[in-house]
Coordinates of C-alpha atoms and ligand atoms in Angstrom, one line a residue:
M1 CA 0.1 0.0 0.1
S2 CA 2.8 2.5 0.9
T3 CA 5.1 3.7 -1.8
T4 CA 7.7 5.4 0.4
P5 CA 9.5 4.5 3.5
K6 CA 7.8 4.3 6.9
G7 CA 8.2 7.5 9.2
A8 CA 8.1 9.9 6.2
D9 CA 5.5 11.1 3.9
A10 CA 3.9 8.1 1.9
T11 CA 1.5 7.8 -0.7
F12 CA -1.6 5.5 -0.6
D13 CA -4.1 4.1 -2.8
P14 CA -7.3 6.1 -2.5
T15 CA -9.6 3.0 -2.6
A16 CA -7.6 1.3 0.1
I17 CA -7.7 4.3 2.4
G18 CA -11.3 4.8 1.9
S19 CA -12.1 1.2 2.9
F20 CA -9.8 1.5 6.0
V21 CA -11.5 4.7 6.9
A22 CA -15.0 3.4 6.4
A23 CA -14.1 0.4 8.7
V24 CA -13.0 2.8 11.4
F25 CA -16.4 4.8 11.2
A26 CA -18.3 1.3 11.1
A27 CA -16.5 0.4 14.2
A28 CA -17.4 3.7 15.9
G29 CA -21.1 3.0 15.3
S30 CA -22.1 4.3 11.9
S31 CA -24.1 2.2 9.6
A32 CA -22.3 0.7 6.6
E33 CA -23.9 3.4 4.3
E34 CA -22.9 6.3 6.6
S35 CA -19.3 5.0 7.0
R36 CA -18.9 4.8 3.1
I37 CA -20.4 8.3 2.7
V38 CA -18.2 10.0 5.3
A39 CA -15.2 8.0 4.1
D40 CA -15.8 8.8 0.5
H41 CA -16.1 12.6 1.2
L42 CA -12.9 12.6 3.2
V43 CA -10.9 10.8 0.6
E44 CA -12.3 12.9 -2.1
A45 CA -11.1 16.1 -0.3
N46 CA -7.6 14.4 -0.1
L47 CA -7.8 13.5 -4.0
Q48 CA -8.7 17.2 -4.6
G49 CA -5.8 18.5 -2.6
H50 CA -7.7 19.8 0.5
D51 CA -5.8 17.5 2.9
S52 CA -7.0 19.7 5.7
H53 CA -10.4 18.3 5.1
G54 CA -9.6 14.8 4.2
V55 CA -8.8 11.6 6.3
I56 CA -6.7 13.8 8.8
R57 CA -10.3 14.4 10.2
V58 CA -10.9 10.7 11.1
T59 CA -9.4 11.1 14.7
K60 CA -11.5 14.2 15.5
Y61 CA -14.6 12.8 14.0
V62 CA -14.3 9.6 16.0
D63 CA -13.5 11.5 19.3
W64 CA -16.6 13.8 18.6
C65 CA -18.6 10.7 18.0
K66 CA -17.4 9.1 21.4
A67 CA -18.2 12.3 23.2
G68 CA -21.6 12.5 21.7
Q69 CA -21.0 15.7 20.0
V70 CA -21.7 14.1 16.6
V71 CA -24.2 11.3 16.5
A72 CA -24.0 8.5 14.1
N73 CA -26.9 7.5 11.8
R74 CA -28.9 10.7 12.0
H75 CA -30.8 12.1 8.8
A76 CA -31.7 15.5 7.6
Q77 CA -35.1 16.4 9.3
V78 CA -37.2 19.0 7.5
V79 CA -38.5 21.4 9.9
T80 CA -40.0 24.0 7.6
D81 CA -41.2 23.4 4.1
S82 CA -42.6 26.1 2.1
G83 CA -42.0 24.8 -1.3
A84 CA -38.9 26.6 -2.6
L85 CA -37.8 27.1 1.0
L86 CA -36.7 24.4 3.1
V87 CA -35.2 24.5 6.6
V88 CA -33.5 21.2 7.6
D89 CA -32.2 20.3 11.1
G90 CA -29.1 18.0 11.1
Q91 CA -29.7 16.7 14.6
F92 CA -25.9 16.8 15.1
G93 CA -25.5 13.9 12.6
Y94 CA -22.4 13.6 10.4
G95 CA -22.4 16.5 8.1
Q96 CA -21.4 14.5 5.1
V97 CA -24.8 12.6 5.4
I98 CA -26.9 15.6 6.4
G99 CA -25.4 17.6 3.5
R100 CA -25.9 14.9 0.9
E101 CA -29.5 14.4 1.9
A102 CA -30.3 18.1 2.1
M103 CA -28.7 18.6 -1.4
A104 CA -30.9 15.9 -2.7
L105 CA -34.0 17.8 -1.4
A106 CA -32.6 21.2 -2.8
I107 CA -32.2 19.6 -6.3
E108 CA -35.9 18.3 -6.1
R109 CA -37.2 21.7 -5.2
A110 CA -35.0 23.7 -7.6
R111 CA -36.2 21.5 -10.5
K112 CA -39.8 22.1 -9.4
H113 CA -39.7 25.9 -8.6
G114 CA -36.5 27.0 -10.6
T115 CA -34.8 28.0 -7.4
A116 CA -34.5 26.5 -3.9
T117 CA -33.3 28.1 -0.7
L118 CA -32.3 25.5 1.8
A119 CA -31.1 26.2 5.2
I120 CA -29.3 23.6 7.2
R121 CA -28.9 24.0 11.0
N122 CA -27.2 21.7 13.6
A123 CA -25.2 19.6 11.1
G124 CA -22.0 18.0 12.2
H125 CA -18.9 19.1 10.2
L126 CA -20.1 19.6 6.7
G127 CA -16.4 19.1 5.5
R128 CA -15.3 20.3 2.0
I129 CA -18.1 22.7 1.1
G130 CA -17.3 22.5 -2.6
A131 CA -18.7 18.8 -2.4
W132 CA -22.2 20.4 -2.0
A133 CA -21.7 22.8 -5.0
E134 CA -20.6 19.7 -7.0
Q135 CA -23.6 17.6 -6.1
L136 CA -25.9 20.4 -7.4
A137 CA -23.8 20.9 -10.5
A138 CA -24.1 17.4 -11.3
A139 CA -27.8 17.8 -11.3
G140 CA -27.5 20.7 -13.7
L141 CA -27.9 23.4 -11.1
A142 CA -25.9 26.5 -10.3
S143 CA -25.5 27.1 -6.6
Y144 CA -24.1 29.4 -3.8
H145 CA -23.3 28.3 -0.3
L146 CA -22.5 30.2 2.9
V147 CA -21.3 28.4 6.0
N148 CA -20.7 29.1 9.8
T149 CA -19.9 27.3 12.8
S150 CA -21.9 28.2 15.8
G151 CA -19.2 29.0 18.1
F152 CA -17.0 25.9 18.4
G153 CA -14.9 27.0 15.6
I154 CA -14.3 30.7 16.6
L155 CA -10.8 31.3 15.1
V156 CA -10.7 34.4 13.1
A157 CA -10.0 37.9 14.0
P158 CA -12.4 40.5 12.4
H159 CA -10.5 43.1 10.3
G160 CA -9.0 45.6 12.7
G161 CA -9.3 43.2 15.7
S162 CA -6.6 41.1 17.5
D163 CA -8.3 38.0 18.9
R164 CA -10.8 35.1 17.6
R165 CA -14.3 36.4 17.1
M166 CA -15.6 34.7 14.0
S167 CA -15.5 31.2 12.4
A168 CA -13.6 30.3 9.2
N169 CA -16.9 30.6 7.4
P170 CA -16.3 29.1 3.9
I171 CA -18.4 30.2 0.8
A172 CA -18.8 27.8 -2.1
A173 CA -20.4 28.2 -5.6
G174 CA -20.7 26.0 -8.6
V175 CA -21.8 26.0 -12.1
P176 CA -22.2 23.1 -14.5
V177 CA -20.2 23.3 -17.8
A178 CA -21.4 21.6 -20.8
G179 CA -19.2 18.5 -21.5
K180 CA -16.7 19.4 -18.9
P181 CA -16.3 19.2 -15.1
P182 CA -18.2 22.0 -13.3
L183 CA -16.6 24.9 -12.0
I184 CA -16.5 25.2 -8.4
L185 CA -15.3 28.0 -6.1
D186 CA -14.5 26.8 -2.6
I187 CA -13.0 29.2 -0.1
A188 CA -12.7 29.8 3.6
T189 CA -13.0 33.5 4.4
S190 CA -10.1 33.1 6.6
L191 CA -6.7 33.5 5.1
V192 CA -6.1 29.8 5.9
A193 CA -8.3 26.9 6.9
E194 CA -7.6 25.9 10.5
G195 CA -6.9 22.3 9.2
K196 CA -4.1 23.5 7.1
I197 CA -2.4 25.0 10.3
Q198 CA -2.8 21.5 11.8
V199 CA -1.3 20.0 8.7
A200 CA 1.7 22.5 8.9
R201 CA 2.1 21.6 12.7
N202 CA 2.0 17.8 11.9
K203 CA 4.7 18.5 9.3
G204 CA 6.7 20.6 11.4
E205 CA 6.5 23.5 8.9
T206 CA 6.0 27.3 9.4
L207 CA 3.2 29.2 7.7
P208 CA 3.6 32.0 5.2
P209 CA 3.9 35.4 6.9
G210 CA 0.7 37.5 7.3
M211 CA -1.7 34.7 8.0
I212 CA -2.0 34.3 11.8
L213 CA -1.6 36.2 15.0
D214 CA -0.4 34.9 18.2
G215 CA -2.1 35.1 21.6
K216 CA -1.2 38.7 22.0
G217 CA -2.4 39.9 18.7
K218 CA 1.2 40.0 17.1
P219 CA 1.9 38.4 13.6
T220 CA 3.6 34.9 13.7
T221 CA 4.4 32.0 11.3
Q222 CA 4.4 29.3 14.1
P223 CA 1.6 26.9 13.9
E224 CA 2.2 25.8 17.6
V225 CA 1.6 29.4 18.8
F226 CA -1.9 29.2 17.3
Y227 CA -2.8 26.3 19.7
A228 CA -1.1 27.9 22.7
S229 CA -3.0 29.5 25.6
P230 CA -4.0 32.1 25.0
P231 CA -4.7 31.0 21.5
G232 CA -3.9 32.8 18.3
A233 CA -6.2 33.9 15.5
I234 CA -6.4 33.6 11.8
L235 CA -6.6 36.9 9.7
P236 CA -9.6 37.3 7.3
V237 CA -9.0 37.0 3.5
G238 CA -8.9 40.3 1.8
A239 CA -8.8 42.5 4.9
H240 CA -12.1 44.3 5.5
K241 CA -13.7 42.7 2.4
G242 CA -13.3 39.0 3.6
S243 CA -14.2 40.2 7.1
G244 CA -17.3 41.5 5.8
L245 CA -18.2 38.3 3.7
S246 CA -17.4 36.2 6.9
F247 CA -19.8 38.5 8.9
F248 CA -22.5 37.8 6.6
C249 CA -21.9 34.2 6.6
E250 CA -22.6 34.4 10.4
V251 CA -25.8 36.3 9.6
L252 CA -27.2 34.2 6.7
A253 CA -25.7 30.7 7.6
G254 CA -25.9 31.2 11.4
A255 CA -28.7 33.6 12.5
L256 CA -31.2 33.1 9.6
T257 CA -30.9 29.3 9.6
G258 CA -31.6 29.1 13.3
G259 CA -28.2 27.5 14.1
G260 CA -27.0 30.8 15.5
S261 CA -23.9 32.9 14.8
S262 CA -20.4 32.3 16.2
H263 CA -20.7 33.1 19.9
P264 CA -19.4 31.4 23.1
D265 CA -23.0 31.7 24.5
N266 CA -24.6 30.0 21.6
P267 CA -26.1 26.9 23.1
T268 CA -24.4 24.8 20.5
A269 CA -21.0 26.3 20.9
K270 CA -19.6 23.2 22.8
R271 CA -19.8 21.0 19.8
L272 CA -18.7 21.5 16.3
V273 CA -21.8 22.5 14.5
N274 CA -21.9 23.6 10.9
N275 CA -24.9 25.7 9.5
M276 CA -25.3 26.4 5.9
L277 CA -27.5 28.5 3.5
T278 CA -27.8 27.1 0.0
L279 CA -29.1 28.9 -2.9
A280 CA -29.8 26.7 -5.8
F281 CA -30.8 27.8 -9.4
D282 CA -31.9 25.8 -12.3
P283 CA -30.8 27.9 -15.5
A284 CA -33.5 26.4 -17.6
A285 CA -36.2 27.9 -15.3
F286 CA -34.7 31.4 -16.0
G287 CA -35.6 31.0 -19.6
S288 CA -31.8 31.2 -20.4
G289 CA -31.0 27.5 -20.4
E290 CA -28.8 27.1 -23.5
G291 CA -27.8 30.7 -23.6
F292 CA -26.6 30.3 -20.0
A293 CA -24.3 27.5 -21.0
A294 CA -23.2 29.3 -24.0
D295 CA -22.5 32.4 -22.0
V296 CA -20.6 30.5 -19.4
A297 CA -18.5 28.8 -22.1
R298 CA -17.8 32.3 -23.5
L299 CA -16.9 33.7 -20.1
I300 CA -14.4 30.8 -19.5
G301 CA -12.8 31.3 -22.8
W302 CA -12.5 35.2 -22.3
T303 CA -11.2 34.8 -18.8
K304 CA -8.6 32.1 -19.6
A305 CA -7.2 34.0 -22.5
S306 CA -5.7 36.6 -20.2
P307 CA -1.9 36.5 -20.9
P308 CA -0.3 34.9 -17.9
I309 CA 1.4 37.3 -15.7
D310 CA 4.2 34.7 -15.0
R311 CA 6.2 33.1 -17.8
G312 CA 4.8 29.5 -18.1
G313 CA 1.8 30.4 -15.9
A314 CA -1.9 30.2 -16.7
V315 CA -5.0 31.6 -15.7
L316 CA -7.0 28.8 -13.6
L317 CA -10.7 29.1 -12.9
P318 CA -12.3 28.0 -9.7
G319 CA -12.0 24.2 -9.3
E320 CA -9.3 23.7 -12.0
I321 CA -6.5 23.2 -9.6
E322 CA -8.6 20.6 -7.8
Q323 CA -9.3 18.7 -11.0
R324 CA -5.6 18.7 -11.8
T325 CA -4.6 17.5 -8.3
K326 CA -7.2 14.8 -8.5
A327 CA -6.0 13.4 -11.7
E328 CA -2.5 13.3 -10.3
R329 CA -3.5 11.7 -7.1
L330 CA -5.6 9.1 -8.8
R331 CA -2.4 8.2 -10.7
R332 CA 0.2 8.5 -7.8
G333 CA -1.9 8.1 -4.6
I334 CA -2.8 10.3 -1.7
P335 CA 0.1 11.6 0.3
L336 CA -0.1 11.3 4.1
D337 CA 2.4 12.6 6.6
A338 CA 3.7 10.4 9.3
V339 CA 2.0 12.3 12.2
T340 CA -1.4 12.0 10.5
R341 CA -0.9 8.3 10.0
R342 CA 0.2 7.7 13.5
Q343 CA -3.0 9.5 14.8
M344 CA -5.2 7.6 12.4
A345 CA -3.6 4.4 13.3
A346 CA -4.2 5.0 17.0
T347 CA -7.8 6.0 16.4
A348 CA -8.2 2.8 14.4
A349 CA -6.5 0.6 17.0
S350 CA -8.8 2.1 19.6
A351 CA -11.8 1.1 17.6
G352 CA -10.4 -2.4 17.1
V353 CA -9.6 -1.8 13.4
P354 CA -6.0 -2.8 12.2
P355 CA -4.3 -0.2 10.0
P356 CA -3.5 -1.7 6.6
P357 CA 0.0 -3.0 6.0
G358 CA 2.5 -0.2 5.7
F359 CA 0.2 2.4 6.9
A360 CA 1.6 3.0 10.5
P361 CA 4.9 4.8 10.5
Ligands
NAD401 P1 -7.9 27.4 -0.9 O1 -7.2 28.6 -0.5 O2 -7.0 26.1 -1.5 O3 -8.8 27.8 -2.1 C1 -9.6 27.1 -2.9 C2 -10.3 27.7 -4.0 O4 -9.4 28.5 -4.7 C3 -10.8 26.6 -5.1 O5 -12.0 27.2 -5.6 C4 -9.7 26.5 -6.0 O6 -10.1 26.1 -7.3 C5 -9.3 28.2 -6.0 N1 -8.0 28.3 -6.5 C6 -6.9 27.7 -5.8 N2 -5.7 28.1 -6.5 C7 -6.1 28.9 -7.6 C8 -5.5 29.6 -8.6 N3 -4.2 29.5 -8.8 N4 -6.2 30.3 -9.6 C9 -7.5 30.3 -9.4 N5 -8.3 29.6 -8.4 C10 -7.5 29.0 -7.5 O7 -9.0 26.7 0.1 P2 -9.3 27.2 1.5 O8 -10.0 28.5 1.6 O9 -8.1 27.0 2.4 O10 -10.4 26.1 1.9 C11 -10.0 24.7 2.0 C12 -11.2 23.8 2.3 O11 -11.6 24.0 3.5 C13 -12.4 24.1 1.4 O12 -12.8 22.9 0.9 C14 -13.5 24.5 2.4 O13 -14.9 24.3 2.0 C15 -13.0 24.0 3.6 N6 -13.4 24.3 4.8 C16 -14.5 24.0 5.5 C17 -15.1 24.6 6.6 C18 -16.1 23.9 7.4 O14 -16.4 24.6 8.5 N7 -16.7 22.9 7.1 C19 -14.3 25.8 7.2 C20 -13.3 26.3 6.4 C21 -12.9 25.6 5.2

């Protein structure tokens, strides 16, 4: 399974990792279907290059499940149904299951009404948010998604502030492209996703300057400092602009969905809860179906034709880098660092699942 020596970064076959991870979730109490859904979501994140939202999460997810913070085998429960508007309660179930079921509802409603507004509250970690835009794009829908965490994930300093007040609050958008993979924007409104700080810490690497503050509000590049007491903070992307987008994730994904905005006094602040507002659009219902596809194709060509600023460079559209990384990782395997593998192996062992040969460093 491993293609490089023990102890170092090693690459692994995605199918084998998926089966191993699914076995760990099954041992932790998830049904076979849920185990597979969660495992596939995490492996897909690794394949697309978002290691921070990949199988590195197994240890935390299992810990949360043991602590009752995420509850196995829960489903999306519709609490408000006004046709094109649905409010879904995730009942603290695995976000990968709740998100998938909720997106299926959004697809059904957007096909019927031309558009759907879907609010999810009280879901477990929804993982890589681009996955939800991909599910809708596969059904021919364009979409926009805003996400917050109720208070457990307070990590980001507001522009002009020096300590953690907001969550990493990702925003995703997607559009199907005729005959090609969809274009998917998938960004945290923090300069770096917290999971990437975790990855840097596991690898013993420093972060690029200008991304995080230490506990005294001073700039630092040391991932360890971020996890010290008092903890550090991540800066918002794009200064006041990202800070403003993040604020409106709190308003629209948090306050509006009923999941609540990031605040230590939020009743769900002690468990990782993701809330999400999804807007789905069926281009055909706008009367611009084929014209929409043609316009998007023209826009793609126009944008990509910009002469690269760097010699040998290229303009990449949202989602293209993930497609490239996925093609490469399907060929070469998923790289996993030794610390992540050690953590995963320990979690698996505590669940009675032996790691595959060559996995534990
Ligand atoms: P990132 O900084 O890698 O940005 C990814 C986006 O930028 C993608 O749309 C990608 O296609 C685009 N992109 C990357 N390089 C590009 C280039 N050279 N040219 C043009 N476009 C380019 O990702 P991130 O902000 O660190 O987020 C990572 C992941 O973390 C995402 O999947 C996000 O959903 C997830 N996340 C989830 C939560 C949660 O609470 N569930 C919170 C924060 C982040």
